[in-house]
Tab-separated table of N, CA and C in Angstrom:
chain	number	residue	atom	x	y	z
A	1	UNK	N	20.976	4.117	6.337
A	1	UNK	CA	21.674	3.002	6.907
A	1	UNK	C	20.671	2.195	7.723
A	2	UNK	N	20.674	1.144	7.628
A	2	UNK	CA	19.632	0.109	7.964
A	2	UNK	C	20.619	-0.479	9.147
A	3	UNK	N	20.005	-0.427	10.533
A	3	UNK	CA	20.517	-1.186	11.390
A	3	UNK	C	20.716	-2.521	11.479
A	4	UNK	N	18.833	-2.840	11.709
A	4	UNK	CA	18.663	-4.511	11.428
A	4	UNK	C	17.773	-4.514	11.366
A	5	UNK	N	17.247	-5.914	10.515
A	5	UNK	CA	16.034	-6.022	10.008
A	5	UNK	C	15.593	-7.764	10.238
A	6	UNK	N	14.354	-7.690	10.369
A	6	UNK	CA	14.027	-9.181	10.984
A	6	UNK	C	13.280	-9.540	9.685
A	7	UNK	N	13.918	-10.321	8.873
A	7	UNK	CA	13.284	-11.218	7.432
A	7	UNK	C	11.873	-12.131	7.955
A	8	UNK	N	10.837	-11.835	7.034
A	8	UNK	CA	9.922	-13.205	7.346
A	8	UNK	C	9.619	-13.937	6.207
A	9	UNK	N	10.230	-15.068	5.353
A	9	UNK	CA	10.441	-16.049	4.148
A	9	UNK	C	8.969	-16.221	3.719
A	10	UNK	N	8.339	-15.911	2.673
A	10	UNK	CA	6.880	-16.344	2.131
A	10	UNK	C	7.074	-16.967	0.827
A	11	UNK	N	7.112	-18.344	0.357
A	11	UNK	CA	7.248	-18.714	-1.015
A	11	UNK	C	8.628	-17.992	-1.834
A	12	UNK	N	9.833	-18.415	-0.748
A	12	UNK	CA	10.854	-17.843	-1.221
A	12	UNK	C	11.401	-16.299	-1.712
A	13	UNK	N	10.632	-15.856	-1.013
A	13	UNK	CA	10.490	-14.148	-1.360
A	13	UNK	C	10.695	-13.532	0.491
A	14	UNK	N	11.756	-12.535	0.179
A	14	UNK	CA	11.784	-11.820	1.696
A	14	UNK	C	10.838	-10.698	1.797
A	15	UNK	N	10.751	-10.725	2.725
A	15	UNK	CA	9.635	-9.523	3.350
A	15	UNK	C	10.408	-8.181	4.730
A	16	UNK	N	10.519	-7.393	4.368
A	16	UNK	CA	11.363	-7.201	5.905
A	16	UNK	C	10.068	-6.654	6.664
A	17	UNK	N	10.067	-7.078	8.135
A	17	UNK	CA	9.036	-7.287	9.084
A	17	UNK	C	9.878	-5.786	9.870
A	18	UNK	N	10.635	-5.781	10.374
A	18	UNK	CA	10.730	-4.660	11.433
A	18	UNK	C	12.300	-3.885	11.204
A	19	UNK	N	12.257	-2.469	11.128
A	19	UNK	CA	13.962	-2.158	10.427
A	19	UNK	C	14.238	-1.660	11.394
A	20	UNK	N	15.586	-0.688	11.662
A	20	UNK	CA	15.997	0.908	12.218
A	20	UNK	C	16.902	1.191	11.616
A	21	UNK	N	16.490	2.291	11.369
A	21	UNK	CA	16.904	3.245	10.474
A	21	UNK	C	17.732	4.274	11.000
A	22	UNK	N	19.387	4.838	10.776
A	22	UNK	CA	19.354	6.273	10.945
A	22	UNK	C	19.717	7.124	9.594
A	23	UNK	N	18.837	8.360	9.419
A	23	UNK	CA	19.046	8.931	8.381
A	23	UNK	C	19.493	10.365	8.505
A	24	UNK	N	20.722	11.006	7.644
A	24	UNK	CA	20.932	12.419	8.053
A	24	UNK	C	20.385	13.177	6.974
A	25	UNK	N	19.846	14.176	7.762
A	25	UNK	CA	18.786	15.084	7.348
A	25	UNK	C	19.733	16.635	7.184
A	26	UNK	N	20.440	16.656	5.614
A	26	UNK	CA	21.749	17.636	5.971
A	26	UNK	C	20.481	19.400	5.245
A	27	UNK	N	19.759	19.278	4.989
A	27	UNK	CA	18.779	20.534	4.968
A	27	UNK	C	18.554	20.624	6.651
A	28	UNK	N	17.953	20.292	7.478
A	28	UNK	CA	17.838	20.214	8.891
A	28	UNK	C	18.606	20.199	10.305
A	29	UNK	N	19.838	19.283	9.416
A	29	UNK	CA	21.310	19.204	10.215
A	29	UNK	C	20.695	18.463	11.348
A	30	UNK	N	20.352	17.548	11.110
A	30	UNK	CA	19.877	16.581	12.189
A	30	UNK	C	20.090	15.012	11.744
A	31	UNK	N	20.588	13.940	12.638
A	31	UNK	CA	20.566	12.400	12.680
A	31	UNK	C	18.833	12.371	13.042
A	32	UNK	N	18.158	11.371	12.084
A	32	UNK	CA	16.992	10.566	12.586
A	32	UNK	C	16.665	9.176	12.727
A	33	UNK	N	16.254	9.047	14.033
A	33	UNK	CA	15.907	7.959	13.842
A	33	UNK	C	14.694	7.067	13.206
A	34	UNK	N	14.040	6.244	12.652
A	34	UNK	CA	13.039	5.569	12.096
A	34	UNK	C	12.907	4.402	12.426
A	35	UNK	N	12.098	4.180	13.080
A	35	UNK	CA	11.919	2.432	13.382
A	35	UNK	C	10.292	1.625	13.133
A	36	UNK	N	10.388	1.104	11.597
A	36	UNK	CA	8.964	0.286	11.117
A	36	UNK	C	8.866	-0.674	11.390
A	37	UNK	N	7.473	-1.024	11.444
A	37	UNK	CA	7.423	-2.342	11.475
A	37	UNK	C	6.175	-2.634	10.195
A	38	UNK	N	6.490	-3.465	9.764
A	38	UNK	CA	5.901	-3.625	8.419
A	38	UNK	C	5.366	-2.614	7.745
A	39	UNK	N	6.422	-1.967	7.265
A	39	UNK	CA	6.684	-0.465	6.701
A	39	UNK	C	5.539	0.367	7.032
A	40	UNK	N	5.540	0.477	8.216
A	40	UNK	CA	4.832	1.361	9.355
A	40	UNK	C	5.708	1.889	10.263
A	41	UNK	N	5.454	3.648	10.275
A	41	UNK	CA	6.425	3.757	11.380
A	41	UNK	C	5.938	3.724	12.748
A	42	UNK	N	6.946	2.866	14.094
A	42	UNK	CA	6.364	2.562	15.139
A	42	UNK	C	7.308	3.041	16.181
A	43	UNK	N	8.123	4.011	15.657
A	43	UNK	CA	9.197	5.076	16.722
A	43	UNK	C	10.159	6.008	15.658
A	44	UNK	N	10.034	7.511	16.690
A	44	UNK	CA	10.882	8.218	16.283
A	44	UNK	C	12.107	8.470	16.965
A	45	UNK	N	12.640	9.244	16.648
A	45	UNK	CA	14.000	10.135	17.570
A	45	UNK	C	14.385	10.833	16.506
A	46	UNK	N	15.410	11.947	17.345
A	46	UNK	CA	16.150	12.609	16.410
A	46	UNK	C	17.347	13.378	17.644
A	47	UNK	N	18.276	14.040	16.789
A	47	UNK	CA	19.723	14.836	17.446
A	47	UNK	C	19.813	15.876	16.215
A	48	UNK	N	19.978	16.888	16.734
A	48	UNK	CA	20.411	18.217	16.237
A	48	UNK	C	22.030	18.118	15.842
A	49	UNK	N	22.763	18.232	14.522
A	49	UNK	CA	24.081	18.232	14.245
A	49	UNK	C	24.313	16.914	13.881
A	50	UNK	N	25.698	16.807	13.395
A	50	UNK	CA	26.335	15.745	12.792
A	50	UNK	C	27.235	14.521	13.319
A	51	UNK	N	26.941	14.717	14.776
A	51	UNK	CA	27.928	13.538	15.219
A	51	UNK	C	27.058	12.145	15.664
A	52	UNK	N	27.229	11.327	14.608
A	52	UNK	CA	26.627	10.236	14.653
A	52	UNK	C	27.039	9.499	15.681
A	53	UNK	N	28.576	9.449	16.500
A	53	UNK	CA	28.688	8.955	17.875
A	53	UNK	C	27.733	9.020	18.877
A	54	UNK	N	27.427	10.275	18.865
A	54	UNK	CA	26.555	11.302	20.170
A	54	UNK	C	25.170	10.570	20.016
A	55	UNK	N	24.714	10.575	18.828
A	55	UNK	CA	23.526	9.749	18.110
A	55	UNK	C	23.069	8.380	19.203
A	56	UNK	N	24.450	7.529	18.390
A	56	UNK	CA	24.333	6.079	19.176
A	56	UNK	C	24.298	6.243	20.405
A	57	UNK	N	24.897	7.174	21.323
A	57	UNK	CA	25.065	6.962	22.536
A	57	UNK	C	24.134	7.644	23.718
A	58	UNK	N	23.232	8.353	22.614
A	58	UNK	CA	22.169	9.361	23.489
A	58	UNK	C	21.012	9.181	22.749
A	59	UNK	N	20.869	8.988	21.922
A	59	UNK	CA	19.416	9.314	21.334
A	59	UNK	C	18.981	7.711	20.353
A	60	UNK	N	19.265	6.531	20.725
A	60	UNK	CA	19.294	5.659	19.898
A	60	UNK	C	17.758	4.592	20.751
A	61	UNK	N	16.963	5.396	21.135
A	61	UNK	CA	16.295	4.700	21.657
A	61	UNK	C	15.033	5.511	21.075
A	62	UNK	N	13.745	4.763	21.537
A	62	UNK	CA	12.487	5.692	20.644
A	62	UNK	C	11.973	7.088	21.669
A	63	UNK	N	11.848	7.685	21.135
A	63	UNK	CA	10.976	8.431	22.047
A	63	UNK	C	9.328	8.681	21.704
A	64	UNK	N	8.947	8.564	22.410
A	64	UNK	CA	7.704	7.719	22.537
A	64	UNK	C	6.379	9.100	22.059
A	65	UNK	N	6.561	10.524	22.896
A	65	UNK	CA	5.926	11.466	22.850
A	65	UNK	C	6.104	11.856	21.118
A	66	UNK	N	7.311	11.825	20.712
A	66	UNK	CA	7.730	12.466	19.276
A	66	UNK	C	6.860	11.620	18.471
A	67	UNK	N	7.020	10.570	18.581
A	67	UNK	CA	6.271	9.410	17.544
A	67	UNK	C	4.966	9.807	17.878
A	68	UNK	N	4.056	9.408	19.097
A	68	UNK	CA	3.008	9.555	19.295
A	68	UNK	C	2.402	11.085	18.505
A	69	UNK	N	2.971	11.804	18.719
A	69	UNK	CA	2.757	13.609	18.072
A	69	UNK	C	3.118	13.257	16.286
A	70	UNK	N	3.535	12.279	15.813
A	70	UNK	CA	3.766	12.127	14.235
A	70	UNK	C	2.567	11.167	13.492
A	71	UNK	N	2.155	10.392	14.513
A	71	UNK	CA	1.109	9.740	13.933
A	71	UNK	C	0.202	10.477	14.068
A	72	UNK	N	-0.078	11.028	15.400
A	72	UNK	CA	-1.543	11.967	15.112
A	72	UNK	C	-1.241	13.023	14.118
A	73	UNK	N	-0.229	13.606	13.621
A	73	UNK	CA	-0.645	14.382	12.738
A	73	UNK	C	0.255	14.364	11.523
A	74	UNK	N	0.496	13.157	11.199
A	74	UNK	CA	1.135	12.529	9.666
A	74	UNK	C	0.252	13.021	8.566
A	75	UNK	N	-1.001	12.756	8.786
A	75	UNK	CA	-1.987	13.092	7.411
A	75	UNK	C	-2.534	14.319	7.166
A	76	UNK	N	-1.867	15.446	8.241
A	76	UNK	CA	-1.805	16.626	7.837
A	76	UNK	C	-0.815	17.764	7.733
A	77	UNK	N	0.443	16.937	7.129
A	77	UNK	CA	1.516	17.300	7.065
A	77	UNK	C	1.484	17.283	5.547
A	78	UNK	N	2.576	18.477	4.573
A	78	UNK	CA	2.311	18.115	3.376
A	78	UNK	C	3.591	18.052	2.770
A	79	UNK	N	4.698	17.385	3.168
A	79	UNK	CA	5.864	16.872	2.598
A	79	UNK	C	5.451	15.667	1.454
A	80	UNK	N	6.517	16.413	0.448
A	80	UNK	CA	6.371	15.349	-1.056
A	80	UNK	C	6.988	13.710	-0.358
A	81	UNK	N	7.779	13.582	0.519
A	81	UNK	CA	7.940	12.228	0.836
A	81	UNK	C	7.938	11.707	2.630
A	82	UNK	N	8.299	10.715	2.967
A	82	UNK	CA	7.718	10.442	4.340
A	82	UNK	C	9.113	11.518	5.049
A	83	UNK	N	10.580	11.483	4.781
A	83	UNK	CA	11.111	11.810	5.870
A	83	UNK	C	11.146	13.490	5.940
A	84	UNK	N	10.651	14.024	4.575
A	84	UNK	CA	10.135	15.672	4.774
A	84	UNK	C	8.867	15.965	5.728
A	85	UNK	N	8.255	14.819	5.712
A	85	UNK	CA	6.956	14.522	6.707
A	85	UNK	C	7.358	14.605	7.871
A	86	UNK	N	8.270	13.451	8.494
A	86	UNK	CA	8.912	13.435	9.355
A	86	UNK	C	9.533	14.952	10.199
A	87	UNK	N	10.459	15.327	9.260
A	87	UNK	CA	11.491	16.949	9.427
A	87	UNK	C	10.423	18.003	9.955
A	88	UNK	N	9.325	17.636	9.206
A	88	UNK	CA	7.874	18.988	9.329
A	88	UNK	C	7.171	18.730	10.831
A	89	UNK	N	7.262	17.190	11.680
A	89	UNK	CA	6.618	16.920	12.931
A	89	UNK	C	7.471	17.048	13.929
A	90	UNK	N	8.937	16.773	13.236
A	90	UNK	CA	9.953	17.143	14.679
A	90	UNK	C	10.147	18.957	14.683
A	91	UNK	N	9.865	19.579	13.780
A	91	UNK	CA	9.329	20.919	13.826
A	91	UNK	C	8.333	21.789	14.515
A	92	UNK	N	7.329	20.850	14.498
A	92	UNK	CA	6.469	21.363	14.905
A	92	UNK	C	6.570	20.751	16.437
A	93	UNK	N	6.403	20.000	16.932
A	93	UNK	CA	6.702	18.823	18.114
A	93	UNK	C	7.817	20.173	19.052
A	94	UNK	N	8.930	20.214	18.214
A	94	UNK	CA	10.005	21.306	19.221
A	94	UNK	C	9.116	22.684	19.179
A	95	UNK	N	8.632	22.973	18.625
A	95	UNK	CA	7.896	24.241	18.926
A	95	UNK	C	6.588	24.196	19.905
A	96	UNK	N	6.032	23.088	19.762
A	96	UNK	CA	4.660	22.988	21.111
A	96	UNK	C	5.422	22.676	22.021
A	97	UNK	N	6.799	22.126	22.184
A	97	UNK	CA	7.004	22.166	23.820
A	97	UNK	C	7.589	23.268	24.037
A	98	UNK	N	8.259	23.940	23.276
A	98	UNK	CA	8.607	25.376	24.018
A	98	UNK	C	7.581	26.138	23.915
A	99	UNK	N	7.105	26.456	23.381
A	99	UNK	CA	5.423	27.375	23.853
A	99	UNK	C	4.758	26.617	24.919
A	100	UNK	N	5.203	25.320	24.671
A	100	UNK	CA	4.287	24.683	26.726
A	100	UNK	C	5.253	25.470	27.372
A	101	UNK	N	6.592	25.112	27.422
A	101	UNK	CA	7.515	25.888	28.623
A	101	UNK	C	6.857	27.325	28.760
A	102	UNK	N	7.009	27.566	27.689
A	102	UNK	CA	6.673	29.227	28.183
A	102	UNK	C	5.365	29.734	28.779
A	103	UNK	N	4.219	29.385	28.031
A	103	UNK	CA	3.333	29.435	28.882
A	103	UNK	C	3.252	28.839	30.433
A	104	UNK	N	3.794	27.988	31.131
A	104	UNK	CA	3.953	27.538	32.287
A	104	UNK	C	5.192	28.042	33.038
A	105	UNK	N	5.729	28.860	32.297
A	105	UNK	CA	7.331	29.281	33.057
A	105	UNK	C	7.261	30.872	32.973
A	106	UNK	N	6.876	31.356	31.790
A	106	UNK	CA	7.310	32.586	31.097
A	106	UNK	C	8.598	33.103	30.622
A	107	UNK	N	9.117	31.740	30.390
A	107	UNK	CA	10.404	31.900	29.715
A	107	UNK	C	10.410	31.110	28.871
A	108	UNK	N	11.373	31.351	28.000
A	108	UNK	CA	10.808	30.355	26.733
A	108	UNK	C	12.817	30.233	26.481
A	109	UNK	N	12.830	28.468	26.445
A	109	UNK	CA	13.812	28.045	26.279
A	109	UNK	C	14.507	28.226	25.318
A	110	UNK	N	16.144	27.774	25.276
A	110	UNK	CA	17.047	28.207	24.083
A	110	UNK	C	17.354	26.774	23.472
């Protein structure tokens, strides 16, 4: 589902310049968010489960650390397409911060 998208007209041909995206990820059981800009991604998010309300109303903004942690390591991820790419960094991303918690706490979150 395509939120909105900002058209830029070149010799009568559209181009879409910037989208958002939410996509459900039902292997993962997660809402994601995607936000490109000239089919580049330039923010992530995501929510655990299926209530796309909860989505809009909590998690519809970028988060900045998740994205930042997907670009540095997009090109060594080995999903056959971008949002298995994606599924494989918010994976890994939730697992380095609970091993930060734990190493700094000695408890390791639920």
């Amino acid at each position: 589902m395509i939120i909105y998208v900002n058209i830029k007209t070149t010799n009568m041909s559209y181009k879409i310049i910037q989208s958002k995206e939410v996509v459900f990820s039902p292997d993962d059981d997660r809402h994601i968010l995607i936000m490109k800009e000239n089919n580049e991604i330039i923010g992530l998010n995501y929510c655990q489960g299926d209530d796309i309300e909860y989505f809009f109303e909590q998690f519809d903004e970028i988060d900045h650390e998740l994205t930042e942690f997907y670009l540095s390591v997009k090109y060594y991820l080995s999903g056959k397409c971008e949002l298995e790419r994606i599924n494989q960094a918010i994976w890994a991303h939730f697992d380095y911060k609970n091993r930060f918690f734990e190493r700094k706490t000695g408890f390791m979150r639920s």
